[in-house]
Amino acid sequence: PQGPGHLPVALLADLYDRELVSTIGWAKQVPGFTDLTLNDQMSLLQTTWTEVCRLVLNSIHHLHPSPILIRF
Protein backbone atom coordinates (compact mmCIF):
# COMPACT_ATOMS: atom_id res chain seq x y z
CA PRO A 1 0.00 0.00 0.00
CA GLN A 2 1.16 3.47 -0.81
CA GLY A 3 0.52 6.14 1.74
CA PRO A 4 1.67 9.71 2.07
CA GLY A 5 5.42 9.97 1.86
CA HIS A 6 5.98 6.66 0.05
CA LEU A 7 7.75 6.73 -3.30
CA PRO A 8 5.52 5.20 -6.01
CA VAL A 9 6.92 1.98 -7.45
CA ALA A 10 6.76 3.27 -11.03
CA LEU A 11 8.85 6.31 -10.10
CA LEU A 12 11.41 4.15 -8.34
CA ALA A 13 11.56 1.78 -11.34
CA ASP A 14 12.15 4.73 -13.67
CA LEU A 15 14.92 6.01 -11.40
CA TYR A 16 16.59 2.60 -11.37
CA ASP A 17 16.28 2.34 -15.16
CA ARG A 18 17.92 5.72 -15.72
CA GLU A 19 20.65 4.94 -13.22
CA LEU A 20 21.37 1.60 -14.89
CA VAL A 21 21.80 3.32 -18.26
CA SER A 22 24.08 5.90 -16.62
CA THR A 23 26.12 3.16 -14.89
CA ILE A 24 26.63 1.33 -18.19
CA GLY A 25 27.80 4.56 -19.82
CA TRP A 26 30.19 5.21 -16.94
CA ALA A 27 31.55 1.63 -17.06
CA LYS A 28 32.33 1.96 -20.75
CA GLN A 29 34.61 4.90 -19.89
CA VAL A 30 36.62 2.88 -17.33
CA PRO A 31 39.96 1.93 -18.91
CA GLY A 32 39.98 -1.76 -19.78
CA PHE A 33 36.26 -2.38 -19.29
CA THR A 34 35.52 -2.67 -22.99
CA ASP A 35 38.51 -5.01 -23.37
CA LEU A 36 36.69 -7.56 -21.22
CA THR A 37 34.51 -10.18 -22.85
CA LEU A 38 30.84 -9.29 -23.13
CA ASN A 39 30.05 -12.00 -20.54
CA ASP A 40 32.51 -10.47 -18.06
CA GLN A 41 31.11 -6.97 -18.67
CA MET A 42 27.58 -8.23 -18.08
CA SER A 43 28.61 -10.14 -14.94
CA LEU A 44 30.25 -7.07 -13.44
CA LEU A 45 27.27 -4.85 -14.23
CA GLN A 46 24.72 -7.40 -13.00
CA THR A 47 26.48 -7.88 -9.67
CA THR A 48 27.13 -4.21 -8.94
CA TRP A 49 24.45 -1.95 -10.44
CA THR A 50 21.98 -2.32 -7.57
CA GLU A 51 24.68 -1.24 -5.12
CA VAL A 52 25.49 1.75 -7.32
CA CYS A 53 21.80 2.68 -7.39
CA ARG A 54 21.60 2.44 -3.60
CA LEU A 55 24.60 4.74 -3.26
CA VAL A 56 23.03 7.24 -5.65
CA LEU A 57 19.68 7.14 -3.85
CA ASN A 58 21.42 7.53 -0.51
CA SER A 59 23.44 10.52 -1.72
CA ILE A 60 20.32 12.14 -3.21
CA HIS A 61 18.50 11.66 0.08
CA HIS A 62 21.34 13.25 2.06
CA LEU A 63 21.58 16.18 -0.34
CA HIS A 64 17.81 16.73 -0.49
CA PRO A 65 16.20 15.30 2.66
CA SER A 66 12.48 14.83 2.29
CA PRO A 67 9.70 12.90 3.98
CA ILE A 68 9.70 10.36 1.12
CA LEU A 69 10.37 6.85 2.37
CA ILE A 70 12.33 4.38 0.29
CA ARG A 71 12.25 0.84 1.60
CA PHE A 72 14.43 -1.98 0.31
PDB file of N, CA and C in Angstrom:
ATOM      1  N   PRO A   1       0.827  -1.199   0.000  1.00  0.00           N
ATOM      2  CA  PRO A   1       0.000   0.000   0.000  1.00  0.00           C
ATOM      3  C   PRO A   1       0.864   1.252   0.000  1.00  0.00           C
ATOM      4  N   GLN A   2       0.415   2.223  -0.756  1.00  0.00           N
ATOM      5  CA  GLN A   2       1.162   3.468  -0.814  1.00  0.00           C
ATOM      6  C   GLN A   2       0.425   4.541  -0.031  1.00  0.00           C
ATOM      7  N   GLY A   3       1.087   5.067   0.949  1.00  0.00           N
ATOM      8  CA  GLY A   3       0.525   6.138   1.735  1.00  0.00           C
ATOM      9  C   GLY A   3       1.307   7.409   1.500  1.00  0.00           C
ATOM     10  N   PRO A   4       0.939   8.446   2.203  1.00  0.00           N
ATOM     11  CA  PRO A   4       1.668   9.707   2.072  1.00  0.00           C
ATOM     12  C   PRO A   4       3.144   9.504   2.405  1.00  0.00           C
ATOM     13  N   GLY A   5       4.001  10.059   1.592  1.00  0.00           N
ATOM     14  CA  GLY A   5       5.423   9.972   1.858  1.00  0.00           C
ATOM     15  C   GLY A   5       6.103   8.739   1.300  1.00  0.00           C
ATOM     16  N   HIS A   6       5.377   7.843   0.640  1.00  0.00           N
ATOM     17  CA  HIS A   6       5.978   6.661   0.045  1.00  0.00           C
ATOM     18  C   HIS A   6       6.215   6.914  -1.439  1.00  0.00           C
ATOM     19  N   LEU A   7       7.397   6.545  -1.900  1.00  0.00           N
ATOM     20  CA  LEU A   7       7.747   6.735  -3.296  1.00  0.00           C
ATOM     21  C   LEU A   7       7.011   5.710  -4.154  1.00  0.00           C
ATOM     22  N   PRO A   8       6.238   6.149  -5.153  1.00  0.00           N
ATOM     23  CA  PRO A   8       5.518   5.195  -6.013  1.00  0.00           C
ATOM     24  C   PRO A   8       6.492   4.242  -6.706  1.00  0.00           C
ATOM     25  N   VAL A   9       6.082   3.008  -6.855  1.00  0.00           N
ATOM     26  CA  VAL A   9       6.924   1.976  -7.446  1.00  0.00           C
ATOM     27  C   VAL A   9       7.339   2.356  -8.865  1.00  0.00           C
ATOM     28  N   ALA A  10       6.434   2.897  -9.657  1.00  0.00           N
ATOM     29  CA  ALA A  10       6.759   3.270 -11.035  1.00  0.00           C
ATOM     30  C   ALA A  10       7.861   4.325 -11.073  1.00  0.00           C
ATOM     31  N   LEU A  11       7.826   5.275 -10.163  1.00  0.00           N
ATOM     32  CA  LEU A  11       8.850   6.310 -10.102  1.00  0.00           C
ATOM     33  C   LEU A  11      10.197   5.709  -9.717  1.00  0.00           C
ATOM     34  N   LEU A  12      10.188   4.817  -8.766  1.00  0.00           N
ATOM     35  CA  LEU A  12      11.413   4.150  -8.342  1.00  0.00           C
ATOM     36  C   LEU A  12      11.976   3.298  -9.478  1.00  0.00           C
ATOM     37  N   ALA A  13      11.115   2.594 -10.212  1.00  0.00           N
ATOM     38  CA  ALA A  13      11.556   1.778 -11.341  1.00  0.00           C
ATOM     39  C   ALA A  13      12.191   2.651 -12.422  1.00  0.00           C
ATOM     40  N   ASP A  14      11.597   3.812 -12.677  1.00  0.00           N
ATOM     41  CA  ASP A  14      12.149   4.732 -13.667  1.00  0.00           C
ATOM     42  C   ASP A  14      13.515   5.241 -13.219  1.00  0.00           C
ATOM     43  N   LEU A  15      13.642   5.550 -11.944  1.00  0.00           N
ATOM     44  CA  LEU A  15      14.917   6.014 -11.398  1.00  0.00           C
ATOM     45  C   LEU A  15      15.987   4.937 -11.552  1.00  0.00           C
ATOM     46  N   TYR A  16      15.645   3.703 -11.213  1.00  0.00           N
ATOM     47  CA  TYR A  16      16.592   2.598 -11.365  1.00  0.00           C
ATOM     48  C   TYR A  16      16.980   2.407 -12.824  1.00  0.00           C
ATOM     49  N   ASP A  17      16.012   2.508 -13.741  1.00  0.00           N
ATOM     50  CA  ASP A  17      16.285   2.338 -15.157  1.00  0.00           C
ATOM     51  C   ASP A  17      17.269   3.396 -15.646  1.00  0.00           C
ATOM     52  N   ARG A  18      17.020   4.640 -15.295  1.00  0.00           N
ATOM     53  CA  ARG A  18      17.919   5.718 -15.720  1.00  0.00           C
ATOM     54  C   ARG A  18      19.310   5.553 -15.113  1.00  0.00           C
ATOM     55  N   GLU A  19      19.365   5.125 -13.868  1.00  0.00           N
ATOM     56  CA  GLU A  19      20.655   4.942 -13.216  1.00  0.00           C
ATOM     57  C   GLU A  19      21.427   3.778 -13.831  1.00  0.00           C
ATOM     58  N   LEU A  20      20.720   2.729 -14.235  1.00  0.00           N
ATOM     59  CA  LEU A  20      21.375   1.598 -14.889  1.00  0.00           C
ATOM     60  C   LEU A  20      22.006   2.041 -16.207  1.00  0.00           C
ATOM     61  N   VAL A  21      21.274   2.807 -16.998  1.00  0.00           N
ATOM     62  CA  VAL A  21      21.805   3.318 -18.264  1.00  0.00           C
ATOM     63  C   VAL A  21      23.028   4.194 -17.999  1.00  0.00           C
ATOM     64  N   SER A  22      22.958   5.032 -16.978  1.00  0.00           N
ATOM     65  CA  SER A  22      24.081   5.897 -16.619  1.00  0.00           C
ATOM     66  C   SER A  22      25.285   5.071 -16.164  1.00  0.00           C
ATOM     67  N   THR A  23      25.044   4.028 -15.383  1.00  0.00           N
ATOM     68  CA  THR A  23      26.120   3.165 -14.893  1.00  0.00           C
ATOM     69  C   THR A  23      26.816   2.457 -16.051  1.00  0.00           C
ATOM     70  N   ILE A  24      26.042   1.991 -17.022  1.00  0.00           N
ATOM     71  CA  ILE A  24      26.627   1.334 -18.192  1.00  0.00           C
ATOM     72  C   ILE A  24      27.509   2.319 -18.962  1.00  0.00           C
ATOM     73  N   GLY A  25      27.016   3.540 -19.137  1.00  0.00           N
ATOM     74  CA  GLY A  25      27.802   4.565 -19.820  1.00  0.00           C
ATOM     75  C   GLY A  25      29.095   4.873 -19.084  1.00  0.00           C
ATOM     76  N   TRP A  26      29.006   4.951 -17.753  1.00  0.00           N
ATOM     77  CA  TRP A  26      30.194   5.208 -16.944  1.00  0.00           C
ATOM     78  C   TRP A  26      31.182   4.045 -17.076  1.00  0.00           C
ATOM     79  N   ALA A  27      30.678   2.807 -16.993  1.00  0.00           N
ATOM     80  CA  ALA A  27      31.547   1.629 -17.057  1.00  0.00           C
ATOM     81  C   ALA A  27      32.317   1.576 -18.374  1.00  0.00           C
ATOM     82  N   LYS A  28      31.667   1.978 -19.449  1.00  0.00           N
ATOM     83  CA  LYS A  28      32.332   1.956 -20.750  1.00  0.00           C
ATOM     84  C   LYS A  28      33.503   2.930 -20.822  1.00  0.00           C
ATOM     85  N   GLN A  29      33.518   3.918 -19.922  1.00  0.00           N
ATOM     86  CA  GLN A  29      34.608   4.896 -19.889  1.00  0.00           C
ATOM     87  C   GLN A  29      35.772   4.435 -19.010  1.00  0.00           C
ATOM     88  N   VAL A  30      35.563   3.393 -18.210  1.00  0.00           N
ATOM     89  CA  VAL A  30      36.619   2.881 -17.334  1.00  0.00           C
ATOM     90  C   VAL A  30      37.662   2.169 -18.204  1.00  0.00           C
ATOM     91  N   PRO A  31      38.927   2.570 -18.087  1.00  0.00           N
ATOM     92  CA  PRO A  31      39.959   1.929 -18.905  1.00  0.00           C
ATOM     93  C   PRO A  31      39.958   0.404 -18.705  1.00  0.00           C
ATOM     94  N   GLY A  32      39.930  -0.312 -19.815  1.00  0.00           N
ATOM     95  CA  GLY A  32      39.984  -1.763 -19.780  1.00  0.00           C
ATOM     96  C   GLY A  32      38.628  -2.451 -19.749  1.00  0.00           C
ATOM     97  N   PHE A  33      37.571  -1.725 -19.388  1.00  0.00           N
ATOM     98  CA  PHE A  33      36.259  -2.376 -19.288  1.00  0.00           C
ATOM     99  C   PHE A  33      35.821  -2.952 -20.627  1.00  0.00           C
ATOM    100  N   THR A  34      35.975  -2.186 -21.685  1.00  0.00           N
ATOM    101  CA  THR A  34      35.525  -2.667 -22.992  1.00  0.00           C
ATOM    102  C   THR A  34      36.451  -3.736 -23.563  1.00  0.00           C
ATOM    103  N   ASP A  35      37.623  -3.921 -22.946  1.00  0.00           N
ATOM    104  CA  ASP A  35      38.515  -5.006 -23.367  1.00  0.00           C
ATOM    105  C   ASP A  35      38.061  -6.354 -22.807  1.00  0.00           C
ATOM    106  N   LEU A  36      37.212  -6.325 -21.797  1.00  0.00           N
ATOM    107  CA  LEU A  36      36.693  -7.564 -21.218  1.00  0.00           C
ATOM    108  C   LEU A  36      35.722  -8.215 -22.193  1.00  0.00           C
ATOM    109  N   THR A  37      35.518  -9.503 -22.030  1.00  0.00           N
ATOM    110  CA  THR A  37      34.512 -10.176 -22.850  1.00  0.00           C
ATOM    111  C   THR A  37      33.134  -9.625 -22.478  1.00  0.00           C
ATOM    112  N   LEU A  38      32.198  -9.761 -23.394  1.00  0.00           N
ATOM    113  CA  LEU A  38      30.843  -9.287 -23.125  1.00  0.00           C
ATOM    114  C   LEU A  38      30.263  -9.977 -21.894  1.00  0.00           C
ATOM    115  N   ASN A  39      30.539 -11.278 -21.731  1.00  0.00           N
ATOM    116  CA  ASN A  39      30.054 -12.000 -20.545  1.00  0.00           C
ATOM    117  C   ASN A  39      30.618 -11.409 -19.260  1.00  0.00           C
ATOM    118  N   ASP A  40      31.909 -11.070 -19.249  1.00  0.00           N
ATOM    119  CA  ASP A  40      32.514 -10.473 -18.059  1.00  0.00           C
ATOM    120  C   ASP A  40      31.941  -9.078 -17.784  1.00  0.00           C
ATOM    121  N   GLN A  41      31.728  -8.296 -18.842  1.00  0.00           N
ATOM    122  CA  GLN A  41      31.114  -6.975 -18.669  1.00  0.00           C
ATOM    123  C   GLN A  41      29.733  -7.111 -18.041  1.00  0.00           C
ATOM    124  N   MET A  42      28.937  -8.028 -18.592  1.00  0.00           N
ATOM    125  CA  MET A  42      27.581  -8.232 -18.078  1.00  0.00           C
ATOM    126  C   MET A  42      27.606  -8.715 -16.631  1.00  0.00           C
ATOM    127  N   SER A  43      28.514  -9.624 -16.309  1.00  0.00           N
ATOM    128  CA  SER A  43      28.613 -10.139 -14.939  1.00  0.00           C
ATOM    129  C   SER A  43      28.932  -9.021 -13.956  1.00  0.00           C
ATOM    130  N   LEU A  44      29.898  -8.183 -14.316  1.00  0.00           N
ATOM    131  CA  LEU A  44      30.254  -7.067 -13.438  1.00  0.00           C
ATOM    132  C   LEU A  44      29.078  -6.114 -13.244  1.00  0.00           C
ATOM    133  N   LEU A  45      28.407  -5.769 -14.327  1.00  0.00           N
ATOM    134  CA  LEU A  45      27.275  -4.853 -14.231  1.00  0.00           C
ATOM    135  C   LEU A  45      26.120  -5.474 -13.448  1.00  0.00           C
ATOM    136  N   GLN A  46      25.833  -6.738 -13.690  1.00  0.00           N
ATOM    137  CA  GLN A  46      24.723  -7.397 -13.002  1.00  0.00           C
ATOM    138  C   GLN A  46      24.958  -7.517 -11.506  1.00  0.00           C
ATOM    139  N   THR A  47      26.203  -7.690 -11.098  1.00  0.00           N
ATOM    140  CA  THR A  47      26.479  -7.875  -9.674  1.00  0.00           C
ATOM    141  C   THR A  47      26.688  -6.572  -8.919  1.00  0.00           C
ATOM    142  N   THR A  48      26.835  -5.457  -9.645  1.00  0.00           N
ATOM    143  CA  THR A  48      27.133  -4.210  -8.936  1.00  0.00           C
ATOM    144  C   THR A  48      26.119  -3.084  -9.128  1.00  0.00           C
ATOM    145  N   TRP A  49      25.273  -3.133 -10.152  1.00  0.00           N
ATOM    146  CA  TRP A  49      24.455  -1.953 -10.441  1.00  0.00           C
ATOM    147  C   TRP A  49      23.459  -1.635  -9.342  1.00  0.00           C
ATOM    148  N   THR A  50      22.934  -2.629  -8.642  1.00  0.00           N
ATOM    149  CA  THR A  50      21.983  -2.317  -7.571  1.00  0.00           C
ATOM    150  C   THR A  50      22.677  -1.587  -6.427  1.00  0.00           C
ATOM    151  N   GLU A  51      23.933  -1.943  -6.154  1.00  0.00           N
ATOM    152  CA  GLU A  51      24.683  -1.239  -5.117  1.00  0.00           C
ATOM    153  C   GLU A  51      24.959   0.202  -5.538  1.00  0.00           C
ATOM    154  N   VAL A  52      25.274   0.391  -6.810  1.00  0.00           N
ATOM    155  CA  VAL A  52      25.494   1.747  -7.318  1.00  0.00           C
ATOM    156  C   VAL A  52      24.215   2.564  -7.170  1.00  0.00           C
ATOM    157  N   CYS A  53      23.077   1.979  -7.514  1.00  0.00           N
ATOM    158  CA  CYS A  53      21.796   2.682  -7.387  1.00  0.00           C
ATOM    159  C   CYS A  53      21.509   3.038  -5.930  1.00  0.00           C
ATOM    160  N   ARG A  54      21.803   2.139  -5.025  1.00  0.00           N
ATOM    161  CA  ARG A  54      21.596   2.444  -3.603  1.00  0.00           C
ATOM    162  C   ARG A  54      22.462   3.611  -3.158  1.00  0.00           C
ATOM    163  N   LEU A  55      23.716   3.625  -3.613  1.00  0.00           N
ATOM    164  CA  LEU A  55      24.598   4.736  -3.260  1.00  0.00           C
ATOM    165  C   LEU A  55      24.066   6.061  -3.810  1.00  0.00           C
ATOM    166  N   VAL A  56      23.587   6.030  -5.043  1.00  0.00           N
ATOM    167  CA  VAL A  56      23.034   7.244  -5.651  1.00  0.00           C
ATOM    168  C   VAL A  56      21.797   7.706  -4.889  1.00  0.00           C
ATOM    169  N   LEU A  57      20.883   6.780  -4.603  1.00  0.00           N
ATOM    170  CA  LEU A  57      19.676   7.144  -3.847  1.00  0.00           C
ATOM    171  C   LEU A  57      20.028   7.694  -2.473  1.00  0.00           C
ATOM    172  N   ASN A  58      21.002   7.075  -1.833  1.00  0.00           N
ATOM    173  CA  ASN A  58      21.418   7.534  -0.513  1.00  0.00           C
ATOM    174  C   ASN A  58      22.017   8.938  -0.591  1.00  0.00           C
ATOM    175  N   SER A  59      22.841   9.190  -1.602  1.00  0.00           N
ATOM    176  CA  SER A  59      23.444  10.520  -1.717  1.00  0.00           C
ATOM    177  C   SER A  59      22.388  11.570  -2.055  1.00  0.00           C
ATOM    178  N   ILE A  60      21.409  11.206  -2.887  1.00  0.00           N
ATOM    179  CA  ILE A  60      20.321  12.143  -3.206  1.00  0.00           C
ATOM    180  C   ILE A  60      19.544  12.467  -1.935  1.00  0.00           C
ATOM    181  N   HIS A  61      19.259  11.451  -1.152  1.00  0.00           N
ATOM    182  CA  HIS A  61      18.496  11.656   0.082  1.00  0.00           C
ATOM    183  C   HIS A  61      19.248  12.569   1.051  1.00  0.00           C
ATOM    184  N   HIS A  62      20.564  12.406   1.151  1.00  0.00           N
ATOM    185  CA  HIS A  62      21.341  13.249   2.063  1.00  0.00           C
ATOM    186  C   HIS A  62      21.473  14.680   1.549  1.00  0.00           C
ATOM    187  N   LEU A  63      21.490  14.837   0.230  1.00  0.00           N
ATOM    188  CA  LEU A  63      21.576  16.184  -0.337  1.00  0.00           C
ATOM    189  C   LEU A  63      20.239  16.911  -0.297  1.00  0.00           C
ATOM    190  N   HIS A  64      19.150  16.153  -0.439  1.00  0.00           N
ATOM    191  CA  HIS A  64      17.813  16.728  -0.492  1.00  0.00           C
ATOM    192  C   HIS A  64      16.882  15.938   0.428  1.00  0.00           C
ATOM    193  N   PRO A  65      17.058  16.066   1.741  1.00  0.00           N
ATOM    194  CA  PRO A  65      16.196  15.298   2.660  1.00  0.00           C
ATOM    195  C   PRO A  65      14.724  15.644   2.434  1.00  0.00           C
ATOM    196  N   SER A  66      13.908  14.628   2.463  1.00  0.00           N
ATOM    197  CA  SER A  66      12.479  14.835   2.292  1.00  0.00           C
ATOM    198  C   SER A  66      11.745  13.756   3.087  1.00  0.00           C
ATOM    199  N   PRO A  67      10.457  13.907   3.232  1.00  0.00           N
ATOM    200  CA  PRO A  67       9.701  12.898   3.976  1.00  0.00           C
ATOM    201  C   PRO A  67       9.411  11.634   3.172  1.00  0.00           C
ATOM    202  N   ILE A  68       9.954  11.532   1.950  1.00  0.00           N
ATOM    203  CA  ILE A  68       9.704  10.358   1.120  1.00  0.00           C
ATOM    204  C   ILE A  68      10.453   9.170   1.709  1.00  0.00           C
ATOM    205  N   LEU A  69       9.763   8.060   1.847  1.00  0.00           N
ATOM    206  CA  LEU A  69      10.369   6.854   2.372  1.00  0.00           C
ATOM    207  C   LEU A  69      10.703   5.895   1.239  1.00  0.00           C
ATOM    208  N   ILE A  70      11.921   5.390   1.250  1.00  0.00           N
ATOM    209  CA  ILE A  70      12.329   4.383   0.285  1.00  0.00           C
ATOM    210  C   ILE A  70      12.700   3.151   1.090  1.00  0.00           C
ATOM    211  N   ARG A  71      11.981   2.076   0.863  1.00  0.00           N
ATOM    212  CA  ARG A  71      12.246   0.835   1.604  1.00  0.00           C
ATOM    213  C   ARG A  71      12.762  -0.233   0.669  1.00  0.00           C
ATOM    214  N   PHE A  72      13.836  -0.901   1.094  1.00  0.00           N
ATOM    215  CA  PHE A  72      14.432  -1.982   0.309  1.00  0.00           C
ATOM    216  C   PHE A  72      14.200  -3.276   1.025  1.00  0.00           C
TER     217      PHE A  72
END
